Amino acid sequence: MQPLTIASITAQPGEKKQQMLDVRGTALSMPVTLMCGAKEGKTVLISAGVHGAEYPGIQAAIELAQELDPKELCGNIVWIHPINTQGFKARVCSIVPEDGKNLNRVFPGDENGSTTERLAYMLCQEFYKKADFYLDLHSGDMHEELHPYVYFPGKAEESVTERSRAVAQLLDMDYMVRSGGVSEAYNGAAALGCPSLLIERGGRGLWSRDEVEAYKKDVRNVLRHLGVLPSAPEPVSRHPREIAKAYYLNAGEGGCWYPQVKAGEKIAKGQLLGTVKDYFGKEIDSFYAEADGVVLYLTVSLAIKDKGSLIAYGELD
Ligand SMILES: [Zn+2]
């Protein structure tokens, strides 16, 4: 069994190392836990807090990084909990405050770019290239409500997509979505040949014990499937159904937002999804479903930005 080295941190077989890791060329520093298993096996990367106000996954990662014992592992686990500590502390949605960029839109990053681009580059070089699988734990943001679901990469090599999809099917949630993106953190890993998932659970700037436990159960079951945790899988109540096509609705002009549906609600083609009005109550735009489907997430704040995200829904086969 070999020691595990990530950036400047090394853990010996059976050892756990926990420390802050500086991101080269930036003021950022992130909490990292390395677990080097006592026996050979896969290396799994698990991160949370790409978006600093998405709490259930962050707390699940913090707890599992404390609780799991590397002496019991066949393989390695690398945790980052959370990645975007600046956004987390400042309670800022979506972005890394230093340069105002969304880490989930800048992959593969740039060694000589802005803070967020340098962070993405470091994740690719130091983390993704050493991982056999990557789980990225998200939630709805501070202003978003969502129904739990999972994305798997759709633009990577087909074998990477298929290995990712196979693991997505193990999760205890209702829906899975094939991603058409390339610039997100998990898609950045998939582009380097590392199968990956982005899991969504919880939102609105809240976190509950139930959500954290559900997250921990899904993560442990993935680790068991990959052979890193030796115990038997915990039973699940369902398997995700694949969304045939996802729709992402954005406002034109912003203003006041009045949604007419909830996350997880089934919708019918032609149904009113919500209306944007001005400060005098005059309608700016109304939005209708283009297909039968289910609401994956929506903005629940009264305020909506110009071109801001309103609702995402998925068409079911
Ligand atoms: Zn997110």
Tab-separated table of N, CA and C and ligand atoms in Angstrom, residues 50-51 54 104 138-139 141 198 200, ligand 1:
chain	number	residue	atom	x	y	z
A	50	VAL	N	-18.694	24.050	-3.289
A	50	VAL	CA	-18.311	24.826	-4.483
A	50	VAL	C	-19.087	26.144	-4.441
A	51	HIS	N	-20.343	26.020	-4.019
A	51	HIS	CA	-21.186	27.185	-3.723
A	51	HIS	C	-21.319	27.271	-2.205
A	54	GLU	N	-24.573	26.392	0.296
A	54	GLU	CA	-25.327	25.158	0.097
A	54	GLU	C	-24.921	24.176	1.197
A	104	ASN	N	-18.340	26.851	-10.534
A	104	ASN	CA	-18.976	25.811	-11.351
A	104	ASN	C	-19.188	26.250	-12.798
A	138	HIS	N	-23.920	19.392	-3.659
A	138	HIS	CA	-24.530	20.728	-3.767
A	138	HIS	C	-25.904	20.728	-3.108
A	139	SER	N	-26.529	21.922	-3.129
A	139	SER	CA	-27.921	22.108	-2.705
A	139	SER	C	-28.492	23.216	-3.578
A	141	ASP	N	-29.374	26.977	-3.849
A	141	ASP	CA	-28.678	28.104	-3.222
A	141	ASP	C	-29.603	28.807	-2.214
A	198	LEU	N	-22.751	15.258	-9.673
A	198	LEU	CA	-23.126	16.427	-8.867
A	198	LEU	C	-24.477	16.107	-8.244
A	200	GLU	N	-27.686	17.095	-5.771
A	200	GLU	CA	-28.432	18.261	-5.274
A	200	GLU	C	-29.408	17.808	-4.192
B	1	ZN	ZN	-24.402	24.503	-6.196
